[in-house]
Amino acid sequence: FSRKLKSITITPEMKACFDSKEDRLTPNDLINRLLKAPVDLIWNGGIGTYVKASTETHADVGDKSNDALRINGNELRCRVFGEGGNLGLSQLGRIEYSLNGGACNTDFIDNSAGVDCSDHEVNIKILLNSIIANGDMTEKQRNKLLAEMTDTVAELVLTNNYRQTQAISLAEYQVVPRIGEYRRFITTMEAEGRLNRALEFIPEDDVLLERQTQGKSLTRPELAVMVSYAKVALKEKLAASDDLINDPYMVKAVEIPFPPVLRKQYKKQIYQHHLLREIVATQVANDMVNNMGITFCHRLMDTTGASAAQVGKAYVTARDIYMLDPCWRQVEALDFKVPAELQIQLISYIMRRVRRGTRWFLRNRRSQLLPAEEIAAFGPCIQQVIAALPEIMRGAPRVEWENECNRLREYGVPEDLLVNVAIPTNLYSGLGMVEAARQSGADPVKVAEVYILLGERLGLYWFANQISEVKVGSYWQAQAREAFMDDLESQMRSLAVCLMRLARPDQPIEEVIEHWVEQQRGLVERWKAMINELQGASGTDFAMFSVALRELLDLAQNSQLCKALDDGGADVCLTGT
């Protein structure tokens, strides 16, 4: 209809749909009512800003032609607002709408497929032009191939956009308990001169603290901005480093944006691409932020002292060892079959395992990490251990695993996926087990049995859960919690190596542990007394963990000393008595 019409008759059906009582409305008033309608989705296209914040004036928006019909973000009653046009809502309007329970991203997120398509086009045409220049293809053949790849490129673009909006949803799910990480990330981006907080309407810390008292935090539009900044900053850091470009396994990321037909026929030329460094950096950065979150790389750089490239290599190593991509696709295949919140929980389980794996490699390999070698060494063994854990788990870990499997089974989650994601990761991530097997020359599954039985005997599974679940009130407490988990994993691994070296061929694991307990009776009883005291305490704090881990360290070190003395023919060792 035309806005030149004086008024429009409002039918009963329209009144019911748009929750309007007027019999007639002018075109502007009707659009105003449409914007306020209690519907599932409003999809905005074309030109114009139709929603602002109540704190903004129409002059602030700068779209005079729509002043008469524009509404405020807190007046929107739709569940979702999608932006097919540019700036359908002001950024402050989006934030206000989101704080009132609405769901929206930003125009640059909802329209990012166009930009992504252009990126693919540029990269592909640069590749094909170099092939033409070498005389390996005619221009006519190029044009035919470009037309044939249209659907494939569209699938690549849609997958990228799916993952990007999924990353915002994951961030929204995690931001409340992790707000300290986000505040530190924002502060760092400001300090590096990358982010103008006022320009991007990122709230100050006092505003975030006030939102926390209301059970709120950063909104989707704000997180969308931060996703973009995180990717750009990470891409720049990765592109500036030679660590990625000089590692053959990491360079394989250059193949990702190209359709399979090009990977097959022109693989050599892809690795000679003029933008090789930039493409590799972009793909690794996008993958890391989309899969692991906005603050993932920054947090690991902060807590381990690693560079962005080192974090990237450790992430790719852990990702491929744990086969993240196949698991991720299984979860994505559950769209519209299970609740979205359950999908996010499943993804968070996978993320936690890869996050801890990344940290493990940064702590245990540092600058010596070679992804191809580590994946070849750990990958098969990790899958072997994960497959065996459901059979050898016992006690509390088994009960927890079975309960979670039953819960996921009720939702129709595929059996192979639920069995995998439900495995507790506090002690049983697998990397420590495989490393202990390598150090002792033992079978990884046998080492896993040692972890299970030793954890049960010493209450280590309960202790690990206490550390993992303790509430942190500051950045330094979060650092301490991670350090405690690192220390626990290290001592557990030391004990497992010692026990496997004590074992005779084909000796039952239970017998080995009994012999060790007898040998270390004083220190074992001291440790168990401490665990009993912790279990009876009204609460736990960081001092308790620190003291307890010191006792566990003594036990691990004395076990190693006894083994060394045994190897040397001595018949004495410290017993802790």
C-alpha positions as semicolon CSV with decimal commas, in nm:
position;residue;x (nm);y (nm);z (nm)
1;F;0,000;0,000;0,000
2;S;0,106;0,361;-0,039
3;R;0,175;0,595;0,250
4;K;-0,016;0,861;0,052
5;L;-0,343;0,690;0,148
6;K;-0,526;0,871;0,427
7;S;-0,634;0,558;0,612
8;I;-0,678;0,183;0,577
9;T;-0,959;-0,036;0,706
10;I;-0,843;-0,282;0,972
11;T;-1,025;-0,614;0,946
12;P;-1,109;-0,829;1,251
13;E;-0,843;-1,077;1,143
14;M;-0,583;-0,801;1,128
15;K;-0,689;-0,674;1,470
16;A;-0,645;-1,019;1,619
17;C;-0,311;-1,079;1,450
18;F;-0,159;-0,741;1,531
19;D;-0,332;-0,687;1,867
20;S;-0,488;-0,363;1,745
21;K;-0,825;-0,210;1,841
22;E;-0,851;0,065;1,578
23;D;-1,096;0,026;1,288
24;R;-0,890;0,244;1,057
25;L;-0,524;0,344;1,056
26;T;-0,303;0,563;0,845
27;P;-0,021;0,379;0,661
28;N;0,240;0,509;0,905
29;D;0,030;0,410;1,206
30;L;-0,032;0,066;1,057
31;I;0,342;0,008;1,011
32;N;0,390;0,126;1,367
33;R;0,136;-0,132;1,488
34;L;0,296;-0,402;1,274
35;L;0,631;-0,334;1,442
36;K;0,465;-0,372;1,782
37;A;0,274;-0,689;1,691
38;P;0,312;-0,998;1,917
39;V;0,448;-1,224;1,642
40;D;0,726;-1,482;1,622
41;L;0,939;-1,302;1,364
42;I;0,976;-0,963;1,206
43;W;1,204;-0,970;0,903
44;N;1,323;-0,629;0,799
45;G;1,437;-0,560;0,444
46;G;1,512;-0,260;0,232
47;I;1,618;0,082;0,353
48;G;1,539;0,260;0,677
49;T;1,584;0,238;1,054
50;Y;1,256;0,137;1,215
51;V;1,363;0,076;1,575
52;K;1,570;0,291;1,811
53;A;1,636;0,284;2,185
54;S;1,415;0,480;2,421
55;T;1,729;0,671;2,523
56;E;1,780;0,791;2,164
57;T;1,608;1,071;1,979
58;H;1,489;1,044;1,620
59;A;1,765;1,289;1,530
60;D;2,024;1,047;1,675
61;V;1,907;0,784;1,425
62;G;1,943;1,010;1,123
63;D;1,656;0,867;0,917
64;K;1,402;1,148;0,906
65;S;1,169;0,980;0,655
66;N;1,075;0,713;0,912
67;D;1,044;0,933;1,223
68;A;0,664;0,908;1,217
69;L;0,649;0,530;1,242
70;R;0,967;0,436;1,431
71;I;0,932;0,260;1,766
72;N;1,162;0,189;2,060
73;G;1,334;-0,141;2,125
74;N;1,135;-0,199;2,444
75;E;0,812;-0,175;2,242
76;L;0,897;-0,467;2,012
77;R;0,692;-0,776;2,102
78;C;0,819;-1,015;1,836
79;R;1,029;-1,307;1,959
80;V;1,292;-1,264;1,687
81;F;1,394;-0,968;1,472
82;G;1,593;-1,045;1,157
83;E;1,769;-0,781;0,950
84;G;1,770;-0,833;0,576
85;G;1,846;-0,465;0,524
86;N;2,113;-0,242;0,672
87;L;2,053;-0,079;1,010
88;G;1,689;-0,182;1,046
89;L;1,746;-0,120;1,418
90;S;1,997;0,112;1,574
91;Q;2,257;-0,076;1,778
92;L;2,118;0,071;2,100
93;G;1,771;-0,031;1,982
94;R;1,891;-0,388;1,936
95;I;2,046;-0,391;2,282
96;E;1,730;-0,253;2,445
97;Y;1,516;-0,510;2,264
98;S;1,749;-0,791;2,371
99;L;1,751;-0,678;2,735
100;N;1,373;-0,705;2,724
101;G;1,385;-1,069;2,613
102;G;1,400;-1,035;2,235
103;A;1,639;-1,225;2,009
104;C;1,837;-1,048;1,737
105;N;2,190;-1,031;1,604
106;T;2,303;-0,734;1,395
107;D;2,264;-0,640;1,032
108;F;2,626;-0,734;0,953
109;I;2,569;-1,081;1,097
110;D;2,233;-1,144;0,930
111;N;2,375;-1,021;0,598
112;S;2,722;-1,174;0,625
113;A;2,656;-1,437;0,357
114;G;2,702;-1,175;0,086
115;V;3,044;-1,072;0,216
116;D;3,148;-1,435;0,264
117;C;3,037;-1,518;-0,089
118;S;3,254;-1,234;-0,222
119;D;3,552;-1,365;-0,024
120;H;3,510;-1,709;-0,178
121;E;3,474;-1,556;-0,522
122;V;3,793;-1,350;-0,488
123;N;4,000;-1,642;-0,358
124;I;3,872;-1,876;-0,630
125;K;3,922;-1,626;-0,912
126;I;4,278;-1,547;-0,800
127;L;4,348;-1,921;-0,807
128;L;4,189;-1,979;-1,147
129;N;4,352;-1,671;-1,301
130;S;4,695;-1,803;-1,204
131;I;4,605;-2,138;-1,362
132;I;4,496;-1,961;-1,682
133;A;4,818;-1,758;-1,680
134;N;5,017;-2,083;-1,669
135;G;4,826;-2,212;-1,972
136;D;4,652;-2,493;-1,783
137;M;4,300;-2,361;-1,840
138;T;4,117;-2,138;-2,089
139;E;3,893;-1,850;-1,987
140;K;3,594;-2,036;-2,129
141;Q;3,676;-2,340;-1,914
142;R;3,711;-2,112;-1,612
143;N;3,368;-1,957;-1,663
144;K;3,209;-2,299;-1,705
145;L;3,376;-2,425;-1,388
146;L;3,265;-2,118;-1,191
147;A;2,903;-2,179;-1,292
148;E;2,927;-2,548;-1,197
149;M;3,059;-2,460;-0,849
150;T;2,774;-2,222;-0,763
151;D;2,581;-2,461;-0,537
152;T;2,896;-2,588;-0,367
153;V;3,010;-2,236;-0,285
154;A;2,661;-2,159;-0,154
155;E;2,688;-2,458;0,081
156;L;3,028;-2,340;0,207
157;V;2,891;-1,992;0,268
158;L;2,580;-2,116;0,450
159;T;2,791;-2,344;0,669
160;N;3,013;-2,052;0,767
161;N;2,711;-1,839;0,853
162;Y;2,548;-2,121;1,049
163;R;2,864;-2,162;1,255
164;Q;2,896;-1,788;1,315
165;T;2,545;-1,743;1,453
166;Q;2,595;-2,065;1,651
167;A;2,904;-1,904;1,806
168;I;2,692;-1,610;1,921
169;S;2,438;-1,849;2,075
170;L;2,715;-2,036;2,257
171;A;2,857;-1,707;2,384
172;E;2,511;-1,601;2,503
173;Y;2,476;-1,934;2,687
174;Q;2,815;-1,900;2,860
175;V;2,854;-1,527;2,914
176;V;2,688;-1,499;3,257
177;P;2,922;-1,740;3,440
178;R;3,221;-1,624;3,233
179;I;3,159;-1,250;3,242
180;G;3,498;-1,192;3,406
181;E;3,668;-1,338;3,099
182;Y;3,468;-1,114;2,870
183;R;3,542;-0,802;3,071
184;R;3,914;-0,884;3,062
185;F;3,895;-0,949;2,687
186;I;3,724;-0,613;2,630
187;T;3,983;-0,433;2,843
188;T;4,267;-0,595;2,651
189;M;4,114;-0,504;2,314
190;E;4,082;-0,144;2,435
191;A;4,442;-0,138;2,560
192;E;4,568;-0,267;2,225
193;G;4,380;0,011;2,048
194;R;4,159;-0,236;1,862
195;L;3,825;-0,152;2,022
196;N;3,654;0,181;2,084
197;R;3,406;0,088;2,353
198;A;3,189;0,398;2,312
199;L;3,181;0,377;1,933
200;E;3,064;0,014;1,940
201;F;2,823;0,067;2,233
202;I;2,998;-0,194;2,449
203;P;2,883;-0,125;2,808
204;E;3,121;-0,009;3,076
205;D;3,208;-0,242;3,364
206;D;2,969;-0,073;3,607
207;V;2,681;-0,129;3,362
208;L;2,775;-0,495;3,327
209;L;2,785;-0,530;3,706
210;E;2,440;-0,374;3,729
211;R;2,309;-0,615;3,466
212;Q;2,453;-0,905;3,665
213;T;2,236;-0,811;3,962
214;Q;1,937;-0,855;3,728
215;G;2,056;-1,190;3,595
216;K;2,158;-1,034;3,263
217;S;2,486;-0,980;3,085
218;L;2,611;-0,894;2,737
219;T;2,336;-0,921;2,474
220;R;2,347;-1,095;2,137
221;P;2,406;-0,768;1,944
222;E;2,698;-0,685;2,173
223;L;2,835;-1,038;2,145
224;A;2,803;-1,017;1,766
225;V;3,033;-0,715;1,771
226;M;3,279;-0,897;1,995
227;V;3,279;-1,208;1,771
228;S;3,383;-0,989;1,481
229;Y;3,656;-0,811;1,675
230;A;3,788;-1,142;1,813
231;K;3,817;-1,289;1,462
232;V;3,986;-0,982;1,314
233;A;4,238;-0,952;1,599
234;L;4,318;-1,324;1,597
235;K;4,354;-1,332;1,218
236;E;4,604;-1,045;1,230
237;K;4,812;-1,213;1,500
238;L;4,814;-1,547;1,319
239;A;4,900;-1,391;0,983
240;A;5,192;-1,204;1,139
241;S;5,347;-1,527;1,268
242;D;5,552;-1,777;1,066
243;D;5,456;-2,062;1,303
244;L;5,143;-2,150;1,108
245;I;5,268;-2,098;0,756
246;N;5,581;-2,308;0,821
247;D;5,387;-2,602;0,963
248;P;5,263;-2,838;0,689
249;Y;4,970;-2,961;0,897
250;M;4,848;-2,611;0,979
251;V;4,882;-2,496;0,617
252;K;4,622;-2,758;0,520
253;A;4,364;-2,503;0,635
254;V;4,416;-2,325;0,301
255;E;4,202;-2,594;0,134
256;I;3,890;-2,522;0,345
257;P;3,737;-2,232;0,145
258;F;3,778;-2,406;-0,192
259;P;3,518;-2,644;-0,340
260;P;3,617;-3,015;-0,354
261;V;3,660;-3,009;-0,732
262;L;3,937;-2,749;-0,700
263;R;4,101;-2,934;-0,412
264;K;4,113;-3,246;-0,624
265;Q;4,225;-3,102;-0,957
266;Y;4,438;-2,805;-0,849
267;K;4,567;-2,892;-0,503
268;K;4,925;-2,792;-0,583
269;Q;4,813;-2,453;-0,713
270;I;4,600;-2,393;-0,400
271;Y;4,916;-2,424;-0,188
272;Q;5,082;-2,168;-0,416
273;H;4,798;-1,917;-0,374
274;H;4,905;-1,552;-0,353
275;L;4,699;-1,512;-0,033
276;L;4,813;-1,836;0,129
277;R;4,916;-1,675;0,459
278;E;4,598;-1,469;0,487
279;I;4,368;-1,762;0,398
280;V;4,531;-1,996;0,652
281;A;4,514;-1,730;0,926
282;T;4,150;-1,652;0,843
283;Q;4,039;-2,015;0,844
284;V;4,215;-2,103;1,170
285;A;4,088;-1,784;1,339
286;N;3,729;-1,837;1,223
287;D;3,734;-2,202;1,323
288;M;3,876;-2,128;1,668
289;V;3,630;-1,848;1,749
290;N;3,328;-2,026;1,600
291;N;3,400;-2,355;1,777
292;M;3,558;-2,246;2,104
293;G;3,425;-1,900;2,175
294;I;3,519;-1,534;2,178
295;T;3,758;-1,540;2,473
296;F;3,915;-1,884;2,417
297;C;4,243;-1,781;2,256
298;H;4,285;-1,468;2,466
299;R;4,231;-1,662;2,789
300;L;4,488;-1,929;2,700
301;M;4,741;-1,669;2,589
302;D;4,683;-1,489;2,918
303;T;4,706;-1,794;3,143
304;T;4,988;-1,985;2,971
305;G;5,200;-1,711;2,815
306;A;5,164;-1,876;2,474
307;S;5,143;-1,682;2,149
308;A;4,831;-1,680;1,932
309;A;5,004;-1,914;1,684
310;Q;5,099;-2,158;1,961
311;V;4,739;-2,159;2,085
312;G;4,622;-2,215;1,728
313;K;4,852;-2,515;1,681
314;A;4,752;-2,664;2,018
315;Y;4,385;-2,612;1,936
316;V;4,408;-2,781;1,596
317;T;4,598;-3,069;1,757
318;A;4,335;-3,121;2,028
319;R;4,050;-3,065;1,781
320;D;4,166;-3,339;1,546
321;I;4,267;-3,582;1,822
322;Y;3,919;-3,560;1,971
323;M;3,758;-3,556;1,625
324;L;3,564;-3,239;1,699
325;D;3,429;-3,188;1,348
326;P;3,245;-3,524;1,319
327;C;3,098;-3,478;1,669
328;W;2,995;-3,123;1,585
329;R;2,817;-3,236;1,269
330;Q;2,628;-3,500;1,469
331;V;2,504;-3,231;1,707
332;E;2,408;-2,999;1,422
333;A;2,212;-3,284;1,261
334;L;1,984;-3,271;1,567
335;D;1,838;-2,935;1,459
336;F;1,459;-2,934;1,514
337;K;1,483;-3,284;1,667
338;V;1,594;-3,190;2,018
339;P;1,566;-2,864;2,218
340;A;1,820;-2,601;2,116
341;E;1,940;-2,574;2,476
342;L;2,027;-2,945;2,474
343;Q;2,230;-2,898;2,156
344;I;2,422;-2,617;2,324
345;Q;2,488;-2,843;2,623
346;L;2,622;-3,117;2,395
347;I;2,844;-2,867;2,218
348;S;2,968;-2,734;2,552
349;Y;3,073;-3,088;2,650
350;I;3,277;-3,116;2,329
351;M;3,421;-2,767;2,379
352;R;3,530;-2,847;2,734
353;R;3,722;-3,154;2,620
354;V;3,897;-2,968;2,338
355;R;3,963;-2,666;2,560
356;R;4,133;-2,881;2,822
357;G;4,320;-3,067;2,549
358;T;4,448;-2,740;2,406
359;R;4,566;-2,628;2,747
360;W;4,730;-2,968;2,805
361;F;4,940;-2,938;2,491
362;L;5,037;-2,580;2,574
363;R;5,149;-2,689;2,920
364;N;5,322;-3,010;2,815
365;R;5,469;-2,928;2,473
366;R;5,517;-2,550;2,472
367;S;5,705;-2,432;2,163
368;Q;5,795;-2,786;2,058
369;L;5,445;-2,878;1,942
370;L;5,427;-3,050;1,604
371;P;5,056;-3,111;1,531
372;A;5,102;-3,387;1,274
373;E;5,326;-3,593;1,504
374;E;5,108;-3,544;1,812
375;I;4,787;-3,628;1,627
376;A;4,945;-3,945;1,488
377;A;5,075;-4,042;1,833
378;F;4,769;-3,953;2,041
379;G;4,474;-3,984;1,803
380;P;4,435;-4,364;1,776
381;C;4,519;-4,418;2,143
382;I;4,269;-4,153;2,258
383;Q;3,992;-4,314;2,057
384;Q;4,091;-4,652;2,201
385;V;4,073;-4,515;2,557
386;I;3,742;-4,334;2,500
387;A;3,591;-4,653;2,358
388;A;3,712;-4,854;2,659
389;L;3,616;-4,611;2,937
390;P;3,245;-4,704;2,952
391;E;3,345;-5,064;3,019
392;I;3,610;-5,000;3,282
393;M;3,454;-4,706;3,468
394;R;3,324;-4,785;3,813
395;G;3,190;-4,612;4,121
396;A;3,077;-4,248;4,105
397;P;3,213;-4,180;3,753
398;R;3,015;-4,472;3,613
399;V;2,695;-4,365;3,790
400;E;2,736;-4,012;3,659
401;W;2,805;-4,137;3,306
402;E;2,506;-4,375;3,306
403;N;2,270;-4,108;3,438
404;E;2,378;-3,862;3,172
405;C;2,351;-4,127;2,899
406;N;1,997;-4,210;3,010
407;R;1,901;-3,842;3,010
408;L;2,036;-3,785;2,660
409;R;1,883;-4,111;2,536
410;E;1,537;-3,986;2,634
411;Y;1,582;-3,695;2,392
412;G;1,676;-3,927;2,107
413;V;2,046;-3,837;2,094
414;P;2,232;-4,099;1,882
415;E;2,395;-4,370;2,091
416;D;2,750;-4,322;1,964
417;L;2,732;-3,948;2,031
418;L;2,581;-3,966;2,379
419;V;2,825;-4,234;2,494
420;N;3,113;-4,010;2,386
421;V;3,001;-3,672;2,519
422;A;2,872;-3,808;2,853
423;I;3,216;-3,935;2,964
424;P;3,337;-3,723;3,259
425;T;3,635;-3,512;3,155
426;N;3,769;-3,392;3,489
427;L;4,015;-3,682;3,513
428;Y;3,934;-3,886;3,206
429;S;4,014;-3,657;2,913
430;G;4,255;-3,925;2,793
431;L;4,565;-3,718;2,712
432;G;4,725;-3,782;3,049
433;M;4,647;-4,151;3,020
434;V;4,807;-4,179;2,677
435;E;5,111;-3,977;2,788
436;A;5,151;-4,206;3,090
437;A;5,127;-4,508;2,860
438;R;5,397;-4,364;2,635
439;Q;5,626;-4,288;2,929
440;S;5,580;-4,631;3,087
441;G;5,556;-4,835;2,769
442;A;5,222;-4,975;2,886
443;D;4,895;-5,032;2,703
444;P;4,677;-4,715;2,714
445;V;4,369;-4,908;2,825
446;K;4,566;-5,063;3,112
447;V;4,673;-4,714;3,216
448;A;4,309;-4,606;3,199
449;E;4,227;-4,887;3,440
450;V;4,495;-4,756;3,676
451;Y;4,339;-4,408;3,660
452;I;3,995;-4,551;3,740
453;L;4,106;-4,774;4,027
454;L;4,350;-4,524;4,173
455;G;4,094;-4,246;4,146
456;E;3,842;-4,461;4,330
457;R;4,089;-4,571;4,597
458;L;4,210;-4,216;4,671
459;G;3,887;-4,024;4,613
460;L;4,051;-3,833;4,328
461;Y;3,737;-3,820;4,114
462;W;3,547;-3,645;4,394
463;F;3,845;-3,416;4,452
464;A;3,866;-3,325;4,082
465;N;3,496;-3,239;4,077
466;Q;3,537;-3,014;4,382
467;I;3,812;-2,821;4,207
468;S;3,625;-2,803;3,878
469;E;3,298;-2,686;4,031
470;V;3,428;-2,440;4,291
471;K;3,286;-2,092;4,233
472;V;3,538;-1,828;4,139
473;G;3,494;-1,462;4,219
474;S;3,789;-1,315;4,036
475;Y;4,028;-1,364;3,748
476;W;4,300;-1,488;3,983
477;Q;4,072;-1,745;4,142
478;A;3,988;-1,872;3,794
479;Q;4,363;-1,893;3,726
480;A;4,415;-2,083;4,051
481;R;4,140;-2,330;3,965
482;E;4,300;-2,409;3,630
483;A;4,642;-2,443;3,793
484;F;4,498;-2,686;4,048
485;M;4,350;-2,900;3,771
486;D;4,685;-2,895;3,590
487;D;4,863;-3,003;3,908
488;L;4,612;-3,280;3,978
489;E;4,647;-3,415;3,624
490;S;5,026;-3,405;3,652
491;Q;5,036;-3,591;3,985
492;M;4,781;-3,844;3,863
493;R;4,997;-3,910;3,559
494;S;5,311;-3,946;3,771
495;L;5,139;-4,201;3,995
496;A;5,008;-4,395;3,694
497;V;5,356;-4,411;3,536
498;C;5,507;-4,530;3,863
499;L;5,242;-4,799;3,910
500;M;5,277;-4,928;3,555
501;R;5,652;-4,952;3,599
502;L;5,600;-5,144;3,922
503;A;5,368;-5,392;3,752
504;R;5,493;-5,728;3,632
505;P;5,374;-5,854;3,291
506;D;5,012;-5,975;3,314
507;Q;4,989;-5,877;3,681
508;P;4,632;-5,767;3,771
509;I;4,603;-5,391;3,819
510;E;4,426;-5,438;4,154
511;E;4,726;-5,634;4,282
512;V;4,968;-5,365;4,167
513;I;4,770;-5,096;4,348
514;E;4,746;-5,305;4,666
515;H;5,123;-5,350;4,665
516;W;5,172;-4,977;4,613
517;V;4,925;-4,885;4,890
518;E;5,110;-5,114;5,130
519;Q;5,440;-4,961;5,027
520;Q;5,308;-4,606;5,074
521;R;5,072;-4,679;5,364
522;G;5,164;-4,377;5,577
523;L;5,125;-4,120;5,299
524;V;4,816;-4,289;5,155
525;E;4,642;-4,288;5,496
526;R;4,738;-3,924;5,544
527;W;4,590;-3,837;5,204
528;K;4,269;-4,031;5,270
529;A;4,229;-3,862;5,608
530;M;4,258;-3,525;5,437
531;I;3,999;-3,621;5,176
532;N;3,763;-3,736;5,454
533;E;3,809;-3,404;5,629
534;L;3,742;-3,214;5,308
535;Q;3,428;-3,417;5,244
536;G;3,302;-3,334;5,592
537;A;3,378;-2,964;5,563
538;S;3,090;-2,719;5,522
539;G;3,258;-2,569;5,217
540;T;3,574;-2,575;5,014
541;D;3,820;-2,299;4,942
542;F;4,140;-2,251;4,748
543;A;4,361;-2,296;5,055
544;M;4,223;-2,649;5,103
545;F;4,302;-2,740;4,743
546;S;4,653;-2,599;4,769
547;V;4,736;-2,796;5,085
548;A;4,577;-3,118;4,954
549;L;4,766;-3,101;4,626
550;R;5,088;-3,056;4,818
551;E;5,017;-3,383;4,998
552;L;4,940;-3,555;4,667
553;L;5,268;-3,424;4,528
554;D;5,454;-3,575;4,825
555;L;5,283;-3,908;4,757
556;A;5,374;-3,900;4,387
557;Q;5,734;-3,798;4,452
558;N;5,785;-4,062;4,720
559;S;5,639;-4,327;4,489
560;Q;5,891;-4,229;4,223
561;L;6,171;-4,239;4,480
562;C;6,071;-4,587;4,594
563;K;6,067;-4,708;4,234
564;A;6,410;-4,559;4,174
565;L;6,546;-4,725;4,486
566;D;6,392;-5,056;4,383
567;D;6,556;-5,026;4,044
568;G;6,888;-4,962;4,216
569;G;6,860;-5,266;4,438
570;A;6,783;-5,077;4,760
571;D;6,524;-5,211;5,000
572;V;6,419;-4,892;5,183
573;C;6,210;-4,586;5,100
574;L;6,019;-4,317;5,283
575;T;5,681;-4,435;5,404
576;G;5,546;-4,116;5,554
577;T;5,530;-4,275;5,901
